[in-house]
PDB file of C-alpha atoms in Angstrom:
ATOM      1  CA  UNK I   1     -33.209  -4.660   4.640  1.00  0.00           C
ATOM      2  CA  UNK I   2     -29.668  -4.685   5.906  1.00  0.00           C
ATOM      3  CA  UNK I   3     -29.183  -0.680   7.210  1.00  0.00           C
ATOM      4  CA  UNK I   4     -25.177  -0.831   8.641  1.00  0.00           C
ATOM      5  CA  UNK I   5     -22.715  -1.458   6.264  1.00  0.00           C
ATOM      6  CA  UNK I   6     -18.915  -2.182   8.311  1.00  0.00           C
ATOM      7  CA  UNK I   7     -15.565  -2.084   6.014  1.00  0.00           C
ATOM      8  CA  UNK I   8     -12.907  -3.648   7.230  1.00  0.00           C
ATOM      9  CA  UNK I   9      -9.138  -3.199   6.774  1.00  0.00           C
ATOM     10  CA  UNK I  10      -6.061  -4.851   6.602  1.00  0.00           C
ATOM     11  CA  UNK I  11      -3.466  -2.010   6.935  1.00  0.00           C
ATOM     12  CA  UNK I  12      -0.467  -2.887   5.349  1.00  0.00           C
ATOM     13  CA  UNK I  13       3.528  -3.760   5.739  1.00  0.00           C
ATOM     14  CA  UNK I  14       5.863  -2.381   7.803  1.00  0.00           C
ATOM     15  CA  UNK I  15       9.040  -2.826   9.123  1.00  0.00           C
ATOM     16  CA  UNK I  16       8.830  -5.784  11.620  1.00  0.00           C
ATOM     17  CA  UNK I  17       6.928  -8.194   8.738  1.00  0.00           C
ATOM     18  CA  UNK I  18       9.925  -7.548   6.155  1.00  0.00           C
ATOM     19  CA  UNK I  19      11.709  -9.324   8.421  1.00  0.00           C
ATOM     20  CA  UNK I  20       9.115 -12.089   9.111  1.00  0.00           C
ATOM     21  CA  UNK I  21       9.578 -11.644  13.028  1.00  0.00           C
ATOM     22  CA  UNK I  22       6.349 -12.432  15.889  1.00  0.00           C
ATOM     23  CA  UNK I  23       4.903  -9.005  15.654  1.00  0.00           C
ATOM     24  CA  UNK I  24       1.829  -9.193  18.351  1.00  0.00           C
ATOM     25  CA  UNK I  25      -0.167  -6.059  19.768  1.00  0.00           C
ATOM     26  CA  UNK I  26       4.177  -4.593  20.137  1.00  0.00           C
ATOM     27  CA  UNK I  27       4.360  -1.091  19.048  1.00  0.00           C
ATOM     28  CA  UNK I  28       7.991  -0.961  18.055  1.00  0.00           C
ATOM     29  CA  UNK I  29       7.302  -1.108  14.039  1.00  0.00           C
ATOM     30  CA  UNK I  30       6.113   1.921  11.584  1.00  0.00           C
ATOM     31  CA  UNK I  31       4.970   1.928   8.073  1.00  0.00           C
ATOM     32  CA  UNK I  32       7.350   0.757   5.729  1.00  0.00           C
ATOM     33  CA  UNK I  33       7.530   3.438   2.356  1.00  0.00           C
ATOM     34  CA  UNK I  34       5.891   0.856   0.135  1.00  0.00           C
ATOM     35  CA  UNK I  35       3.349   0.287   3.444  1.00  0.00           C
ATOM     36  CA  UNK I  36       2.689   4.061   2.805  1.00  0.00           C
ATOM     37  CA  UNK I  37       2.586   4.181  -1.073  1.00  0.00           C
ATOM     38  CA  UNK I  38       0.319   0.855  -0.180  1.00  0.00           C
ATOM     39  CA  UNK I  39      -2.001   3.259   2.986  1.00  0.00           C
ATOM     40  CA  UNK I  40      -2.969   5.991  -0.735  1.00  0.00           C
ATOM     41  CA  UNK I  41      -3.678   3.055  -2.152  1.00  0.00           C
ATOM     42  CA  UNK I  42      -7.121   2.401  -0.089  1.00  0.00           C
ATOM     43  CA  UNK I  43      -7.201   5.596   0.555  1.00  0.00           C
ATOM     44  CA  UNK I  44      -8.259   6.432  -3.195  1.00  0.00           C
ATOM     45  CA  UNK I  45      -9.648   3.465  -3.781  1.00  0.00           C
ATOM     46  CA  UNK I  46     -12.290   4.275  -0.827  1.00  0.00           C
ATOM     47  CA  UNK I  47     -12.606   7.906  -1.875  1.00  0.00           C
ATOM     48  CA  UNK I  48     -15.969   7.838  -3.674  1.00  0.00           C
ATOM     49  CA  UNK I  49     -17.531   5.644   0.120  1.00  0.00           C
ATOM     50  CA  UNK I  50     -18.545   8.265   2.762  1.00  0.00           C
ATOM     51  CA  UNK I  51     -18.177   6.188   6.260  1.00  0.00           C
ATOM     52  CA  UNK I  52     -19.783   7.889   9.173  1.00  0.00           C
ATOM     53  CA  UNK I  53     -16.553   7.531  11.719  1.00  0.00           C
ATOM     54  CA  UNK I  54     -13.457   5.288  10.767  1.00  0.00           C
ATOM     55  CA  UNK I  55     -12.614   3.295  13.869  1.00  0.00           C
ATOM     56  CA  UNK I  56      -8.557   2.276  14.604  1.00  0.00           C
ATOM     57  CA  UNK I  57      -6.398   0.072  16.657  1.00  0.00           C
ATOM     58  CA  UNK I  58      -4.493   2.831  18.581  1.00  0.00           C
ATOM     59  CA  UNK I  59      -0.991   0.958  17.555  1.00  0.00           C
ATOM     60  CA  UNK I  60       1.302   2.647  16.268  1.00  0.00           C
ATOM     61  CA  UNK I  61       1.671   1.150  12.107  1.00  0.00           C
ATOM     62  CA  UNK I  62      -2.329   1.009  12.032  1.00  0.00           C
ATOM     63  CA  UNK I  63      -2.687   4.545  13.309  1.00  0.00           C
ATOM     64  CA  UNK I  64      -0.470   5.810  11.253  1.00  0.00           C
ATOM     65  CA  UNK I  65      -2.258   3.927   8.003  1.00  0.00           C
ATOM     66  CA  UNK I  66      -5.861   5.371   9.397  1.00  0.00           C
ATOM     67  CA  UNK I  67      -4.452   8.610   9.474  1.00  0.00           C
ATOM     68  CA  UNK I  68      -3.449   8.670   5.273  1.00  0.00           C
ATOM     69  CA  UNK I  69      -7.162   7.527   4.976  1.00  0.00           C
ATOM     70  CA  UNK I  70      -8.790   9.181   7.548  1.00  0.00           C
ATOM     71  CA  UNK I  71      -6.828  12.988   5.781  1.00  0.00           C
ATOM     72  CA  UNK I  72      -9.333  15.020   4.864  1.00  0.00           C
ATOM     73  CA  UNK I  73     -12.380  13.382   6.463  1.00  0.00           C
ATOM     74  CA  UNK I  74     -14.227  15.778   8.899  1.00  0.00           C
ATOM     75  CA  UNK I  75     -16.109  12.893  10.261  1.00  0.00           C
ATOM     76  CA  UNK I  76     -14.676  11.389  13.875  1.00  0.00           C
ATOM     77  CA  UNK I  77     -11.388   9.755  13.401  1.00  0.00           C
ATOM     78  CA  UNK I  78     -12.056   6.860  16.774  1.00  0.00           C
ATOM     79  CA  UNK I  79      -9.331   4.828  18.173  1.00  0.00           C
ATOM     80  CA  UNK I  80     -10.583   1.526  20.092  1.00  0.00           C
ATOM     81  CA  UNK I  81      -8.422  -0.852  22.389  1.00  0.00           C
ATOM     82  CA  UNK I  82     -10.680  -3.832  21.181  1.00  0.00           C
ATOM     83  CA  UNK I  83      -9.268  -3.430  18.283  1.00  0.00           C
ATOM     84  CA  UNK I  84      -5.394  -3.587  19.280  1.00  0.00           C
ATOM     85  CA  UNK I  85      -3.856  -7.409  17.606  1.00  0.00           C
ATOM     86  CA  UNK I  86      -3.853 -10.363  19.459  1.00  0.00           C
ATOM     87  CA  UNK I  87      -1.021 -10.503  22.821  1.00  0.00           C
ATOM     88  CA  UNK I  88       1.597 -12.544  21.516  1.00  0.00           C
ATOM     89  CA  UNK I  89       3.524 -12.004  25.184  1.00  0.00           C
ATOM     90  CA  UNK I  90       7.288 -12.968  25.125  1.00  0.00           C
ATOM     91  CA  UNK I  91       6.900 -14.004  20.834  1.00  0.00           C
ATOM     92  CA  UNK I  92       6.649 -10.668  20.271  1.00  0.00           C
ATOM     93  CA  UNK I  93       9.207  -9.182  18.939  1.00  0.00           C
ATOM     94  CA  UNK I  94      11.230 -12.401  17.663  1.00  0.00           C
ATOM     95  CA  UNK I  95      12.372 -13.409  14.062  1.00  0.00           C
ATOM     96  CA  UNK I  96      10.163 -16.319  13.594  1.00  0.00           C
ATOM     97  CA  UNK I  97      13.369 -18.586  13.172  1.00  0.00           C
ATOM     98  CA  UNK I  98      14.448 -17.765  16.557  1.00  0.00           C
ATOM     99  CA  UNK I  99      10.749 -17.854  18.296  1.00  0.00           C
ATOM    100  CA  UNK I 100      10.868 -21.751  16.818  1.00  0.00           C
ATOM    101  CA  UNK I 101      13.813 -22.074  17.987  1.00  0.00           C
ATOM    102  CA  UNK I 102      13.441 -21.501  21.481  1.00  0.00           C
ATOM    103  CA  UNK I 103      10.025 -21.815  22.300  1.00  0.00           C
ATOM    104  CA  UNK I 104       9.365 -24.975  19.873  1.00  0.00           C
ATOM    105  CA  UNK I 105       6.088 -26.251  22.012  1.00  0.00           C
ATOM    106  CA  UNK I 106       4.083 -22.637  22.430  1.00  0.00           C
ATOM    107  CA  UNK I 107       4.768 -22.237  18.265  1.00  0.00           C
ATOM    108  CA  UNK I 108       4.524 -24.784  17.270  1.00  0.00           C
ATOM    109  CA  UNK I 109       1.029 -24.817  18.688  1.00  0.00           C
ATOM    110  CA  UNK I 110       0.171 -21.422  17.759  1.00  0.00           C
ATOM    111  CA  UNK I 111       1.221 -22.074  13.871  1.00  0.00           C
ATOM    112  CA  UNK I 112      -1.093 -25.373  14.311  1.00  0.00           C
ATOM    113  CA  UNK I 113      -4.328 -25.293  16.724  1.00  0.00           C
ATOM    114  CA  UNK I 114      -3.882 -21.826  18.030  1.00  0.00           C
ATOM    115  CA  UNK I 115      -7.463 -22.020  19.455  1.00  0.00           C
ATOM    116  CA  UNK I 116      -5.455 -23.738  21.891  1.00  0.00           C
ATOM    117  CA  UNK I 117      -2.216 -21.486  21.855  1.00  0.00           C
ATOM    118  CA  UNK I 118      -1.847 -21.308  26.138  1.00  0.00           C
ATOM    119  CA  UNK I 119       1.039 -18.351  27.282  1.00  0.00           C
ATOM    120  CA  UNK I 120       1.557 -16.852  30.471  1.00  0.00           C
ATOM    121  CA  UNK I 121      -1.547 -19.044  32.067  1.00  0.00           C
ATOM    122  CA  UNK I 122      -3.551 -16.609  29.177  1.00  0.00           C
ATOM    123  CA  UNK I 123      -5.715 -18.578  25.622  1.00  0.00           C
ATOM    124  CA  UNK I 124      -4.304 -14.875  23.197  1.00  0.00           C
ATOM    125  CA  UNK I 125      -6.525 -16.700  20.321  1.00  0.00           C
ATOM    126  CA  UNK I 126      -9.885 -17.252  22.850  1.00  0.00           C
ATOM    127  CA  UNK I 127      -9.189 -13.348  24.150  1.00  0.00           C
ATOM    128  CA  UNK I 128      -9.014 -12.517  20.439  1.00  0.00           C
ATOM    129  CA  UNK I 129     -12.258 -14.081  20.335  1.00  0.00           C
ATOM    130  CA  UNK I 130     -13.687 -11.878  23.356  1.00  0.00           C
ATOM    131  CA  UNK I 131     -12.130  -8.596  22.358  1.00  0.00           C
ATOM    132  CA  UNK I 132     -14.393  -9.174  18.825  1.00  0.00           C
ATOM    133  CA  UNK I 133     -17.329  -9.471  20.261  1.00  0.00           C
ATOM    134  CA  UNK I 134     -16.723  -7.191  22.080  1.00  0.00           C
ATOM    135  CA  UNK I 135     -15.310  -4.570  19.605  1.00  0.00           C
ATOM    136  CA  UNK I 136     -18.506  -5.292  17.368  1.00  0.00           C
ATOM    137  CA  UNK I 137     -21.204  -4.270  20.636  1.00  0.00           C
ATOM    138  CA  UNK I 138     -19.556  -0.632  20.286  1.00  0.00           C
ATOM    139  CA  UNK I 139     -18.803  -0.161  17.171  1.00  0.00           C
ATOM    140  CA  UNK I 140     -23.084  -1.117  16.129  1.00  0.00           C
ATOM    141  CA  UNK I 141     -24.530   1.049  18.659  1.00  0.00           C
ATOM    142  CA  UNK I 142     -22.005   3.894  17.058  1.00  0.00           C
ATOM    143  CA  UNK I 143     -24.270   6.394  15.780  1.00  0.00           C
ATOM    144  CA  UNK I 144     -24.347   6.266  11.932  1.00  0.00           C
ATOM    145  CA  UNK I 145     -24.809   3.774   9.376  1.00  0.00           C
ATOM    146  CA  UNK I 146     -21.110   3.686   7.480  1.00  0.00           C
ATOM    147  CA  UNK I 147     -18.049   2.536   9.220  1.00  0.00           C
ATOM    148  CA  UNK I 148     -14.181   1.773   8.396  1.00  0.00           C
ATOM    149  CA  UNK I 149     -12.539  -0.082  10.236  1.00  0.00           C
ATOM    150  CA  UNK I 150      -8.349  -0.349  10.066  1.00  0.00           C
ATOM    151  CA  UNK I 151      -6.883  -2.773  11.674  1.00  0.00           C
ATOM    152  CA  UNK I 152      -4.693  -6.177  12.536  1.00  0.00           C
ATOM    153  CA  UNK I 153      -4.642  -9.375  10.616  1.00  0.00           C
ATOM    154  CA  UNK I 154      -5.593 -11.265  13.392  1.00  0.00           C
ATOM    155  CA  UNK I 155      -8.475  -9.508  15.152  1.00  0.00           C
ATOM    156  CA  UNK I 156      -9.445  -8.912  11.400  1.00  0.00           C
ATOM    157  CA  UNK I 157      -9.786 -12.586  11.462  1.00  0.00           C
ATOM    158  CA  UNK I 158     -11.478 -12.321  14.963  1.00  0.00           C
ATOM    159  CA  UNK I 159     -14.113 -10.017  13.872  1.00  0.00           C
ATOM    160  CA  UNK I 160     -15.385 -11.843  10.784  1.00  0.00           C
ATOM    161  CA  UNK I 161     -15.247 -15.171  12.555  1.00  0.00           C
ATOM    162  CA  UNK I 162     -17.371 -13.492  14.806  1.00  0.00           C
ATOM    163  CA  UNK I 163     -19.727 -11.779  12.843  1.00  0.00           C
ATOM    164  CA  UNK I 164     -20.226 -14.882  10.691  1.00  0.00           C
ATOM    165  CA  UNK I 165     -20.247 -16.479  13.790  1.00  0.00           C
ATOM    166  CA  UNK I 166     -17.317 -19.297  13.350  1.00  0.00           C
ATOM    167  CA  UNK I 167     -15.647 -19.770  16.599  1.00  0.00           C
ATOM    168  CA  UNK I 168     -11.449 -19.803  17.589  1.00  0.00           C
ATOM    169  CA  UNK I 169     -10.590 -22.626  16.289  1.00  0.00           C
ATOM    170  CA  UNK I 170     -11.721 -21.318  12.854  1.00  0.00           C
ATOM    171  CA  UNK I 171      -8.800 -18.637  13.469  1.00  0.00           C
ATOM    172  CA  UNK I 172      -6.864 -19.963  10.364  1.00  0.00           C
ATOM    173  CA  UNK I 173      -9.858 -20.837   7.792  1.00  0.00           C
ATOM    174  CA  UNK I 174      -9.910 -17.280   6.613  1.00  0.00           C
ATOM    175  CA  UNK I 175      -6.866 -14.894   5.778  1.00  0.00           C
ATOM    176  CA  UNK I 176      -6.876 -11.305   5.075  1.00  0.00           C
ATOM    177  CA  UNK I 177      -3.836  -9.902   2.456  1.00  0.00           C
ATOM    178  CA  UNK I 178      -1.962  -5.779   3.742  1.00  0.00           C
ATOM    179  CA  UNK I 179      -4.287  -3.629   2.519  1.00  0.00           C
ATOM    180  CA  UNK I 180      -6.896  -5.967   1.659  1.00  0.00           C
ATOM    181  CA  UNK I 181     -10.567  -5.477   2.799  1.00  0.00           C
ATOM    182  CA  UNK I 182     -13.742  -6.745   3.887  1.00  0.00           C
ATOM    183  CA  UNK I 183     -17.325  -5.552   3.446  1.00  0.00           C
ATOM    184  CA  UNK I 184     -20.461  -5.955   6.212  1.00  0.00           C
ATOM    185  CA  UNK I 185     -23.731  -5.364   6.050  1.00  0.00           C
ATOM    186  CA  UNK I 186     -25.667  -5.980   9.241  1.00  0.00           C
ATOM    187  CA  UNK I 187     -29.628  -6.081   9.103  1.00  0.00           C
ATOM    188  CA  UNK I 188     -31.615  -3.833  12.725  1.00  0.00           C
ATOM    189  CA  UNK I 189     -31.557  -7.627  14.418  1.00  0.00           C
ATOM    190  CA  UNK I 190     -27.140  -6.957  14.611  1.00  0.00           C
ATOM    191  CA  UNK I 191     -27.298  -9.910  12.134  1.00  0.00           C
ATOM    192  CA  UNK I 192     -24.143  -9.927   9.785  1.00  0.00           C
ATOM    193  CA  UNK I 193     -23.582 -10.296   5.803  1.00  0.00           C
ATOM    194  CA  UNK I 194     -20.381 -10.902   4.414  1.00  0.00           C
ATOM    195  CA  UNK I 195     -20.480  -8.912   0.977  1.00  0.00           C
ATOM    196  CA  UNK I 196     -16.869  -9.009   0.133  1.00  0.00           C
ATOM    197  CA  UNK I 197     -14.004 -11.198   1.860  1.00  0.00           C
ATOM    198  CA  UNK I 198      -9.984  -9.539   1.136  1.00  0.00           C
ATOM    199  CA  UNK I 199     -11.048  -7.005  -1.734  1.00  0.00           C
ATOM    200  CA  UNK I 200      -6.768  -6.674  -2.975  1.00  0.00           C
ATOM    201  CA  UNK I 201      -7.710  -5.350  -6.688  1.00  0.00           C
ATOM    202  CA  UNK I 202      -6.551  -1.257  -5.392  1.00  0.00           C
ATOM    203  CA  UNK I 203      -3.235  -3.041  -4.943  1.00  0.00           C
ATOM    204  CA  UNK I 204      -2.418  -3.472  -8.310  1.00  0.00           C
ATOM    205  CA  UNK I 205      -4.078  -1.418 -10.371  1.00  0.00           C
ATOM    206  CA  UNK I 206      -6.124   2.078 -10.018  1.00  0.00           C
ATOM    207  CA  UNK I 207      -9.459   0.512  -8.774  1.00  0.00           C
ATOM    208  CA  UNK I 208     -12.048   3.345  -7.543  1.00  0.00           C
ATOM    209  CA  UNK I 209     -14.937   1.566  -6.000  1.00  0.00           C
ATOM    210  CA  UNK I 210     -18.032   2.663  -6.459  1.00  0.00           C
ATOM    211  CA  UNK I 211     -20.079   4.550  -3.874  1.00  0.00           C
TER     212      UNK I 211
END
């Protein structure tokens, strides 16, 4: 029997994303007005679902999203450093076109072979996989049976892939839209079953998911 359920939510649009920049773990951007409206749509869509806790990245754009969605709920909102976005070092904050021109080799590997992307002596995607595994352990050991997770695209990809037993070479095999929701169920042995991937009906309608 599957007894623990996680809803994973990719936070909505931010300012820096609208000008197509490399965000990474930088904390320079905030939600746009569109992003705030998207967060409110997510809040409405999830209103019938009970959650024991909400886990969120402490980076401002995800924190804003979580605070909007979790407003009026009594249970804890917990910020985890392991839910921070991937660190892309000196590529962060650069426009994609500038990163491509200034660091063509690194940028190309990041886009085409992310598992082997090397920067500052680190492999960011491999580090992300470790963070995702650690994050799952922490969340699955938390009291409760139903959890909401609000975080960023790359760490959400890593959480999804590690739960399914996929390695970092599969980083770009899964895509999750702004406001997209993934649902995982875990059995008593901690084995994951993917129930839903990238649900976005609520972003284009007044759809509310059943509790």
